[in-house]
Amino acid sequence: MKIKFLLIFTFLLCGSLLFVWSESEIKATFTGVIEEINGQSAVVYVSEDEEYAVYGIIAVNLAKNPDETFQVGDKVKVGYDGTIRETAPIGISTLTVELVE
């Protein structure tokens, strides 16, 4: 009986962890140029392109990559969860941000 309970508990725990990890899965990316930096956030311009679901002026959280030093004019690739908030600038939930050469 204890083994059955332990197996069920382990299965539920693993399933819960997989669900939590999939919540922060990168579902979309775009590449743009940093126009402005304010502390740990940046305004990134993404030109209109059929490849990206989002374009225009987008707010990006630079704190997702604390090991990198970003500057205005840098080209960056941003990963996000696919959700777009209709604000000015456009809001996203930044998951990754990296320099592109």
PDB file of C-alpha atoms in Angstrom, residues 2-93:
ATOM      1  CA  LYS A   2       2.818   2.401   0.860  1.00  0.00           C
ATOM      2  CA  ILE A   3       4.530   1.679  -2.452  1.00  0.00           C
ATOM      3  CA  LYS A   4       1.322   2.434  -4.382  1.00  0.00           C
ATOM      4  CA  PHE A   5       0.889   5.720  -2.543  1.00  0.00           C
ATOM      5  CA  LEU A   6       4.529   6.641  -3.111  1.00  0.00           C
ATOM      6  CA  LEU A   7       4.292   5.875  -6.844  1.00  0.00           C
ATOM      7  CA  ILE A   8       1.115   7.940  -7.247  1.00  0.00           C
ATOM      8  CA  PHE A   9       2.626  10.832  -5.290  1.00  0.00           C
ATOM      9  CA  THR A  10       5.822  10.712  -7.386  1.00  0.00           C
ATOM     10  CA  PHE A  11       3.820  10.647 -10.625  1.00  0.00           C
ATOM     11  CA  LEU A  12       1.728  13.656  -9.570  1.00  0.00           C
ATOM     12  CA  LEU A  13       4.805  15.576  -8.436  1.00  0.00           C
ATOM     13  CA  CYS A  14       6.626  14.951 -11.724  1.00  0.00           C
ATOM     14  CA  GLY A  15       3.552  15.951 -13.706  1.00  0.00           C
ATOM     15  CA  SER A  16       3.223  19.172 -11.731  1.00  0.00           C
ATOM     16  CA  LEU A  17       6.876  20.056 -12.272  1.00  0.00           C
ATOM     17  CA  LEU A  18       6.587  19.452 -16.013  1.00  0.00           C
ATOM     18  CA  PHE A  19       3.521  21.707 -16.138  1.00  0.00           C
ATOM     19  CA  VAL A  20       5.311  24.512 -14.290  1.00  0.00           C
ATOM     20  CA  TRP A  21       8.385  24.277 -16.519  1.00  0.00           C
ATOM     21  CA  SER A  22       6.273  24.297 -19.688  1.00  0.00           C
ATOM     22  CA  GLU A  23       4.599  27.512 -18.511  1.00  0.00           C
ATOM     23  CA  SER A  24       7.824  29.453 -19.151  1.00  0.00           C
ATOM     24  CA  GLU A  25       8.544  27.774 -22.469  1.00  0.00           C
ATOM     25  CA  ILE A  26       9.677  30.059 -25.280  1.00  0.00           C
ATOM     26  CA  LYS A  27       6.867  30.114 -27.832  1.00  0.00           C
ATOM     27  CA  ALA A  28       7.957  33.037 -29.998  1.00  0.00           C
ATOM     28  CA  THR A  29      11.068  35.064 -30.805  1.00  0.00           C
ATOM     29  CA  PHE A  30      11.947  38.236 -32.639  1.00  0.00           C
ATOM     30  CA  THR A  31      15.084  40.183 -33.499  1.00  0.00           C
ATOM     31  CA  GLY A  32      15.265  43.947 -33.160  1.00  0.00           C
ATOM     32  CA  VAL A  33      17.458  46.924 -32.339  1.00  0.00           C
ATOM     33  CA  ILE A  34      17.632  48.564 -28.899  1.00  0.00           C
ATOM     34  CA  GLU A  35      16.384  52.149 -29.213  1.00  0.00           C
ATOM     35  CA  GLU A  36      16.449  53.132 -25.522  1.00  0.00           C
ATOM     36  CA  ILE A  37      17.587  51.650 -22.199  1.00  0.00           C
ATOM     37  CA  ASN A  38      16.070  52.503 -18.806  1.00  0.00           C
ATOM     38  CA  GLY A  39      17.714  50.513 -16.018  1.00  0.00           C
ATOM     39  CA  GLN A  40      16.932  46.843 -16.622  1.00  0.00           C
ATOM     40  CA  SER A  41      14.394  47.455 -19.383  1.00  0.00           C
ATOM     41  CA  ALA A  42      14.801  48.474 -22.990  1.00  0.00           C
ATOM     42  CA  VAL A  43      12.694  49.684 -25.867  1.00  0.00           C
ATOM     43  CA  VAL A  44      13.401  47.527 -28.915  1.00  0.00           C
ATOM     44  CA  TYR A  45      12.342  48.355 -32.473  1.00  0.00           C
ATOM     45  CA  VAL A  46      11.278  45.381 -34.588  1.00  0.00           C
ATOM     46  CA  SER A  47      10.641  46.071 -38.274  1.00  0.00           C
ATOM     47  CA  GLU A  48       7.497  44.664 -39.871  1.00  0.00           C
ATOM     48  CA  ASP A  49       8.265  41.207 -41.217  1.00  0.00           C
ATOM     49  CA  GLU A  50       6.107  38.187 -41.993  1.00  0.00           C
ATOM     50  CA  GLU A  51       8.508  36.076 -39.931  1.00  0.00           C
ATOM     51  CA  TYR A  52       7.551  37.704 -36.609  1.00  0.00           C
ATOM     52  CA  ALA A  53       4.131  37.774 -34.951  1.00  0.00           C
ATOM     53  CA  VAL A  54       4.952  41.107 -33.324  1.00  0.00           C
ATOM     54  CA  TYR A  55       6.593  44.258 -34.664  1.00  0.00           C
ATOM     55  CA  GLY A  56       6.977  47.907 -33.745  1.00  0.00           C
ATOM     56  CA  ILE A  57       8.218  49.318 -30.446  1.00  0.00           C
ATOM     57  CA  ILE A  58       8.419  46.603 -27.771  1.00  0.00           C
ATOM     58  CA  ALA A  59       9.371  46.761 -24.076  1.00  0.00           C
ATOM     59  CA  VAL A  60      11.972  44.101 -23.192  1.00  0.00           C
ATOM     60  CA  ASN A  61      13.273  43.017 -19.767  1.00  0.00           C
ATOM     61  CA  LEU A  62      17.087  43.004 -20.011  1.00  0.00           C
ATOM     62  CA  ALA A  63      17.408  41.481 -16.521  1.00  0.00           C
ATOM     63  CA  LYS A  64      16.737  38.070 -18.102  1.00  0.00           C
ATOM     64  CA  ASN A  65      20.412  38.099 -19.177  1.00  0.00           C
ATOM     65  CA  PRO A  66      22.381  39.698 -16.311  1.00  0.00           C
ATOM     66  CA  ASP A  67      25.717  38.508 -17.729  1.00  0.00           C
ATOM     67  CA  GLU A  68      25.464  40.729 -20.812  1.00  0.00           C
ATOM     68  CA  THR A  69      25.963  44.493 -21.122  1.00  0.00           C
ATOM     69  CA  PHE A  70      23.506  45.965 -23.599  1.00  0.00           C
ATOM     70  CA  GLN A  71      23.813  49.328 -25.340  1.00  0.00           C
ATOM     71  CA  VAL A  72      21.596  51.466 -27.551  1.00  0.00           C
ATOM     72  CA  GLY A  73      22.011  50.271 -31.140  1.00  0.00           C
ATOM     73  CA  ASP A  74      22.650  46.625 -30.213  1.00  0.00           C
ATOM     74  CA  LYS A  75      20.800  43.995 -32.226  1.00  0.00           C
ATOM     75  CA  VAL A  76      19.093  41.509 -29.895  1.00  0.00           C
ATOM     76  CA  LYS A  77      17.138  38.280 -30.199  1.00  0.00           C
ATOM     77  CA  VAL A  78      14.291  38.067 -27.689  1.00  0.00           C
ATOM     78  CA  GLY A  79      12.336  34.976 -26.654  1.00  0.00           C
ATOM     79  CA  TYR A  80       8.933  35.353 -25.021  1.00  0.00           C
ATOM     80  CA  ASP A  81       5.913  33.267 -24.067  1.00  0.00           C
ATOM     81  CA  GLY A  82       3.842  34.321 -27.092  1.00  0.00           C
ATOM     82  CA  THR A  83       1.545  36.663 -25.180  1.00  0.00           C
ATOM     83  CA  ILE A  84       1.375  40.266 -26.417  1.00  0.00           C
ATOM     84  CA  ARG A  85      -0.041  43.039 -24.215  1.00  0.00           C
ATOM     85  CA  GLU A  86      -1.583  45.883 -26.188  1.00  0.00           C
ATOM     86  CA  THR A  87       0.182  48.728 -24.421  1.00  0.00           C
ATOM     87  CA  ALA A  88       2.487  51.480 -25.607  1.00  0.00           C
ATOM     88  CA  PRO A  89       5.163  50.262 -26.051  1.00  0.00           C
ATOM     89  CA  ILE A  90       3.957  46.721 -26.732  1.00  0.00           C
ATOM     90  CA  GLY A  91       4.390  44.539 -23.646  1.00  0.00           C
ATOM     91  CA  ILE A  92       5.670  40.971 -23.589  1.00  0.00           C
ATOM     92  CA  SER A  93       6.864  38.519 -20.951  1.00  0.00           C
TER      93      SER A  93
END
